[in-house]
Amino acid sequence: MEPVVNSYTDFKENVLPRIRDGGYNAIQIMAIQEHAYYGSFGYHVTNFFAPSSRCGTPDELKAMIDEAHRMGLVVLMDIVHSHASKNVMDGINMFDGTDSMYFHSGPQGYHWMWDSRCFNYGNWETLRYLLSNTRYWLDEFKFDGFRFDGVTSMMYKHHGLQMDFTGNYDEYFGMSTDADALVYLMLMNDMTHSFFPNAINIGEDVSGMPTFCRPVSEGGIGFDYRLQMAIADKWIEVMAMDDWSWNMGNITHTMTNRRYAEPCVGYA
């Protein structure tokens, strides 16, 4: 049998029943936004408003989400607003002939590790584009919320690269903080919860940004949960060890290392 890319319909018919029967109550679907490079796992987005055509049609995606809801599953979308594909012909890079329509111009607009373009969140058109994109997926496809990818990269001008965050507040509220990105995240969370009070927004942050999960009304960034990436990394680490080499104190610390009363989600 020739290998094929999985489809929305196949996922609906063959995978969703297994998820339901396994006792799960939510799913996070990645690589939904259109992307040219399959090896990017959907993170080099070329069209933010189009479902990935390699997996089927928009109507087939809607049918998959409807079926998941019928089974009682919450459907979260892995959304990418932290960067975009640098492609010009099939992406939004150089959309108006300049490198700064949605992005920072020059080196600030290029993520050297991801080989992609970085948004200018202080740009009015960028705000309109990304905020409308957020509402579009909730309104049109009935997603129940999002897992926002790469939020640490958004919040800091250094993108969190080669940084070892210690918890010192100067690391979070200094000249390296991208205040425009924080404002965008606050606007996005406030808008989402205003139009869709039951929506769930999860942010992938590895810096430990204070107020990350505090409501916008209290001056927080407004996420419902922080994605605790260190937990999954710890499982990968201990799987390579003999059982008797596990450091239970270190494992416990990793699973409970969060700010006081901060809601977190961790991958198993």
CSV table of C-alpha atoms in Angstrom, one decimal:
chain,number,residue,atom,x,y,z
A,1,MET,CA,0.0,0.0,0.0
A,2,GLU,CA,1.3,3.4,-0.9
A,3,PRO,CA,1.9,5.7,2.1
A,4,VAL,CA,-0.5,8.7,2.2
A,5,VAL,CA,-1.0,11.7,4.4
A,6,ASN,CA,-3.8,11.2,6.8
A,7,SER,CA,-7.1,13.0,6.1
A,8,TYR,CA,-9.7,14.8,8.2
A,9,THR,CA,-12.2,12.1,7.1
A,10,ASP,CA,-9.9,9.2,8.1
A,11,PHE,CA,-9.2,10.9,11.4
A,12,LYS,CA,-13.0,11.3,12.0
A,13,GLU,CA,-13.8,7.7,11.1
A,14,ASN,CA,-10.8,5.8,12.6
A,15,VAL,CA,-9.1,7.9,15.2
A,16,LEU,CA,-11.8,9.8,17.0
A,17,PRO,CA,-13.6,6.6,18.2
A,18,ARG,CA,-10.3,5.3,19.7
A,19,ILE,CA,-9.8,8.6,21.5
A,20,ARG,CA,-13.3,8.5,22.9
A,21,ASP,CA,-13.0,4.8,23.9
A,22,GLY,CA,-9.8,5.6,25.7
A,23,GLY,CA,-11.6,7.9,28.0
A,24,TYR,CA,-10.1,11.2,26.8
A,25,ASN,CA,-12.2,14.4,26.9
A,26,ALA,CA,-10.2,16.7,24.7
A,27,ILE,CA,-7.9,16.7,21.7
A,28,GLN,CA,-5.3,19.2,20.3
A,29,ILE,CA,-5.0,19.1,16.6
A,30,MET,CA,-1.8,20.5,15.0
A,31,ALA,CA,-0.8,21.5,11.5
A,32,ILE,CA,-4.2,22.8,10.6
A,33,GLN,CA,-3.2,26.1,9.1
A,34,GLU,CA,-1.9,25.8,5.5
A,35,HIS,CA,1.8,25.2,5.2
A,36,ALA,CA,4.0,24.4,2.3
A,37,TYR,CA,6.7,22.5,4.1
A,38,TYR,CA,5.3,19.2,5.5
A,39,GLY,CA,8.5,18.7,7.6
A,40,SER,CA,7.7,21.8,9.6
A,41,PHE,CA,4.8,20.0,11.4
A,42,GLY,CA,2.6,22.9,10.3
A,43,TYR,CA,4.6,25.6,12.0
A,44,HIS,CA,5.8,27.4,8.8
A,45,VAL,CA,2.4,28.8,8.0
A,46,THR,CA,1.8,30.2,4.5
A,47,ASN,CA,-2.0,30.9,4.7
A,48,PHE,CA,-3.4,31.6,8.2
A,49,PHE,CA,-7.0,31.4,7.1
A,50,ALA,CA,-6.9,28.1,5.1
A,51,PRO,CA,-7.1,24.6,6.5
A,52,SER,CA,-4.3,22.4,5.3
A,53,SER,CA,-5.4,21.2,1.8
A,54,ARG,CA,-3.3,18.1,1.9
A,55,CYS,CA,-5.6,16.7,4.6
A,56,GLY,CA,-8.9,17.4,2.9
A,57,THR,CA,-11.5,20.2,2.3
A,58,PRO,CA,-12.7,22.8,4.8
A,59,ASP,CA,-16.1,21.1,4.9
A,60,GLU,CA,-14.3,17.8,5.8
A,61,LEU,CA,-12.5,19.5,8.7
A,62,LYS,CA,-15.8,20.9,9.9
A,63,ALA,CA,-17.4,17.4,9.8
A,64,MET,CA,-14.5,16.0,11.8
A,65,ILE,CA,-14.9,18.7,14.5
A,66,ASP,CA,-18.7,18.2,14.5
A,67,GLU,CA,-18.2,14.4,15.1
A,68,ALA,CA,-15.7,15.1,17.9
A,69,HIS,CA,-18.2,17.3,19.6
A,70,ARG,CA,-20.9,14.7,19.1
A,71,MET,CA,-18.6,12.3,21.0
A,72,GLY,CA,-18.2,14.8,23.9
A,73,LEU,CA,-14.7,15.9,23.0
A,74,VAL,CA,-13.3,19.4,23.3
A,75,VAL,CA,-11.4,20.3,20.2
A,76,LEU,CA,-8.4,22.6,20.6
A,77,MET,CA,-6.4,24.0,17.6
A,78,ASP,CA,-2.6,24.3,17.7
A,79,ILE,CA,-2.4,27.9,16.3
A,80,VAL,CA,0.7,29.7,15.2
A,81,HIS,CA,0.8,33.5,15.7
A,82,SER,CA,4.5,33.6,16.8
A,83,HIS,CA,6.0,33.6,13.3
A,84,ALA,CA,5.3,32.8,9.6
A,85,SER,CA,6.9,31.1,6.7
A,86,LYS,CA,9.4,33.3,4.8
A,87,ASN,CA,8.0,32.0,1.5
A,88,VAL,CA,7.1,34.9,-0.9
A,89,MET,CA,5.2,33.1,-3.7
A,90,ASP,CA,2.7,31.2,-1.5
A,91,GLY,CA,3.0,33.0,1.8
A,92,ILE,CA,2.3,36.5,3.3
A,93,ASN,CA,6.0,37.5,3.3
A,94,MET,CA,6.5,40.5,1.0
A,95,PHE,CA,2.7,40.5,0.4
A,96,ASP,CA,2.7,44.2,-0.6
A,97,GLY,CA,6.2,44.1,-2.1
A,98,THR,CA,7.9,45.2,1.2
A,99,ASP,CA,9.3,43.1,4.0
A,100,SER,CA,7.3,45.1,6.7
A,101,MET,CA,3.6,44.8,5.9
A,102,TYR,CA,3.0,42.4,8.8
A,103,PHE,CA,6.6,41.8,10.0
A,104,HIS,CA,9.5,43.7,11.4
A,105,SER,CA,11.9,44.8,8.7
A,106,GLY,CA,15.6,43.9,8.9
A,107,PRO,CA,17.1,41.4,11.3
A,108,GLN,CA,14.4,41.9,13.9
A,109,GLY,CA,11.9,40.4,11.5
A,110,TYR,CA,13.8,37.2,11.0
A,111,HIS,CA,14.0,34.2,13.4
A,112,TRP,CA,17.4,32.7,12.8
A,113,MET,CA,16.7,29.4,14.6
A,114,TRP,CA,13.3,28.8,12.9
A,115,ASP,CA,14.2,30.3,9.5
A,116,SER,CA,11.0,32.3,9.5
A,117,ARG,CA,9.5,35.8,9.7
A,118,CYS,CA,8.6,37.5,13.0
A,119,PHE,CA,5.5,39.6,13.3
A,120,ASN,CA,5.4,43.3,14.2
A,121,TYR,CA,2.7,43.3,16.9
A,122,GLY,CA,2.8,47.1,17.0
A,123,ASN,CA,1.5,47.3,13.5
A,124,TRP,CA,-2.2,48.0,13.2
A,125,GLU,CA,-2.7,45.8,10.2
A,126,THR,CA,-0.9,42.9,12.0
A,127,LEU,CA,-3.2,43.2,15.0
A,128,ARG,CA,-6.3,43.2,12.7
A,129,TYR,CA,-5.0,40.2,10.7
A,130,LEU,CA,-4.2,38.0,13.7
A,131,LEU,CA,-7.2,39.0,15.9
A,132,SER,CA,-9.5,38.3,13.0
A,133,ASN,CA,-7.7,35.0,12.4
A,134,THR,CA,-8.3,33.9,15.9
A,135,ARG,CA,-12.0,34.7,15.8
A,136,TYR,CA,-12.3,33.1,12.3
A,137,TRP,CA,-11.3,29.6,13.5
A,138,LEU,CA,-13.7,29.8,16.5
A,139,ASP,CA,-16.6,31.2,14.5
A,140,GLU,CA,-16.3,29.3,11.2
A,141,PHE,CA,-15.0,25.9,12.3
A,142,LYS,CA,-16.3,25.8,15.9
A,143,PHE,CA,-12.9,25.0,17.6
A,144,ASP,CA,-13.2,25.2,21.4
A,145,GLY,CA,-10.0,27.1,21.9
A,146,PHE,CA,-6.3,27.1,21.1
A,147,ARG,CA,-2.9,26.1,22.1
A,148,PHE,CA,-0.8,29.1,21.1
A,149,ASP,CA,2.6,28.0,19.8
A,150,GLY,CA,5.9,29.7,20.6
A,151,VAL,CA,4.5,32.4,23.0
A,152,THR,CA,7.9,32.7,24.7
A,153,SER,CA,9.4,33.8,21.3
A,154,MET,CA,6.7,36.4,21.0
A,155,MET,CA,7.1,38.0,24.4
A,156,TYR,CA,10.8,38.7,24.1
A,157,LYS,CA,12.9,40.4,21.5
A,158,HIS,CA,15.6,37.8,22.0
A,159,HIS,CA,12.8,35.1,21.5
A,160,GLY,CA,14.0,33.3,24.7
A,161,LEU,CA,17.0,31.9,22.7
A,162,GLN,CA,20.1,31.1,24.7
A,163,MET,CA,18.3,32.4,27.8
A,164,ASP,CA,18.3,30.7,31.2
A,165,PHE,CA,15.4,32.3,33.1
A,166,THR,CA,16.0,32.4,36.8
A,167,GLY,CA,12.8,34.1,38.0
A,168,ASN,CA,14.3,37.5,38.4
A,169,TYR,CA,11.7,40.0,37.5
A,170,ASP,CA,14.2,42.1,35.5
A,171,GLU,CA,14.2,39.2,33.0
A,172,TYR,CA,10.5,39.6,32.3
A,173,PHE,CA,10.0,43.4,32.5
A,174,GLY,CA,13.0,45.0,30.9
A,175,MET,CA,14.1,46.4,27.5
A,176,SER,CA,14.2,42.9,26.0
A,177,THR,CA,10.4,42.4,26.5
A,178,ASP,CA,8.3,42.9,23.5
A,179,ALA,CA,5.5,45.1,25.0
A,180,ASP,CA,3.6,45.1,21.7
A,181,ALA,CA,3.4,41.3,21.7
A,182,LEU,CA,2.1,41.3,25.3
A,183,VAL,CA,-0.6,43.8,24.3
A,184,TYR,CA,-1.5,41.6,21.4
A,185,LEU,CA,-1.8,38.6,23.6
A,186,MET,CA,-4.0,40.5,26.1
A,187,LEU,CA,-6.2,41.8,23.3
A,188,MET,CA,-6.5,38.3,21.8
A,189,ASN,CA,-7.4,36.6,25.1
A,190,ASP,CA,-9.8,39.4,26.1
A,191,MET,CA,-11.5,39.2,22.6
A,192,THR,CA,-11.7,35.4,22.7
A,193,HIS,CA,-13.3,35.3,26.1
A,194,SER,CA,-15.7,38.1,25.3
A,195,PHE,CA,-17.1,36.5,22.2
A,196,PHE,CA,-16.7,32.9,23.4
A,197,PRO,CA,-16.8,32.7,27.2
A,198,ASN,CA,-16.2,29.0,27.3
A,199,ALA,CA,-13.2,29.0,25.0
A,200,ILE,CA,-9.9,27.6,26.3
A,201,ASN,CA,-6.6,29.3,25.5
A,202,ILE,CA,-3.3,27.6,26.4
A,203,GLY,CA,0.0,29.4,25.9
A,204,GLU,CA,3.3,27.6,25.3
A,205,ASP,CA,5.7,29.6,27.6
A,206,VAL,CA,8.9,28.2,29.0
A,207,SER,CA,10.1,31.5,30.6
A,208,GLY,CA,7.7,31.5,33.6
A,209,MET,CA,6.3,35.0,32.7
A,210,PRO,CA,4.4,36.4,35.7
A,211,THR,CA,0.7,37.0,35.3
A,212,PHE,CA,0.6,34.7,32.4
A,213,CYS,CA,-2.7,33.1,33.5
A,214,ARG,CA,-4.2,36.0,35.3
A,215,PRO,CA,-7.3,37.6,33.8
A,216,VAL,CA,-6.8,40.7,31.6
A,217,SER,CA,-9.1,42.6,33.9
A,218,GLU,CA,-6.5,42.1,36.6
A,219,GLY,CA,-3.6,43.2,34.4
A,220,GLY,CA,-2.6,39.7,33.4
A,221,ILE,CA,-2.0,38.3,29.9
A,222,GLY,CA,-5.2,36.3,30.2
A,223,PHE,CA,-4.4,32.7,29.2
A,224,ASP,CA,-6.4,29.9,30.8
A,225,TYR,CA,-3.5,27.5,31.1
A,226,ARG,CA,0.3,27.5,30.6
A,227,LEU,CA,1.7,24.6,28.6
A,228,GLN,CA,4.2,23.0,30.9
A,229,MET,CA,6.8,21.8,28.4
A,230,ALA,CA,9.3,20.6,30.9
A,231,ILE,CA,7.1,17.7,32.0
A,232,ALA,CA,7.2,16.1,28.5
A,233,ASP,CA,10.9,16.7,28.3
A,234,LYS,CA,11.3,15.0,31.7
A,235,TRP,CA,9.4,11.9,30.5
A,236,ILE,CA,11.7,11.6,27.5
A,237,GLU,CA,14.7,11.9,29.7
A,238,VAL,CA,13.7,9.3,32.3
A,239,MET,CA,12.6,6.8,29.5
A,240,ALA,CA,16.2,6.6,28.5
A,241,MET,CA,17.2,5.7,32.1
A,242,ASP,CA,17.1,2.5,34.1
A,243,ASP,CA,14.2,2.6,36.6
A,244,TRP,CA,16.5,2.6,39.6
A,245,SER,CA,18.3,5.7,38.2
A,246,TRP,CA,15.2,7.9,38.4
A,247,ASN,CA,15.4,10.9,40.7
A,248,MET,CA,11.9,11.1,42.2
A,249,GLY,CA,12.6,14.4,43.9
A,250,ASN,CA,13.6,15.9,40.5
A,251,ILE,CA,10.6,14.4,38.8
A,252,THR,CA,8.3,15.8,41.5
A,253,HIS,CA,9.9,19.2,41.2
A,254,THR,CA,9.5,19.3,37.4
A,255,MET,CA,5.8,18.4,37.7
A,256,THR,CA,5.0,21.0,40.3
A,257,ASN,CA,7.3,23.8,39.2
A,258,ARG,CA,4.9,26.6,38.5
A,259,ARG,CA,3.9,30.0,39.9
A,260,TYR,CA,1.5,29.9,42.8
A,261,ALA,CA,-2.0,28.8,41.7
A,262,GLU,CA,-1.1,28.9,38.0
A,263,PRO,CA,-3.1,26.5,35.9
A,264,CYS,CA,-0.9,24.3,33.8
A,265,VAL,CA,-1.3,21.5,31.2
A,266,GLY,CA,1.4,19.0,30.6
A,267,TYR,CA,1.9,16.4,27.9
A,268,ALA,CA,2.2,12.8,29.0
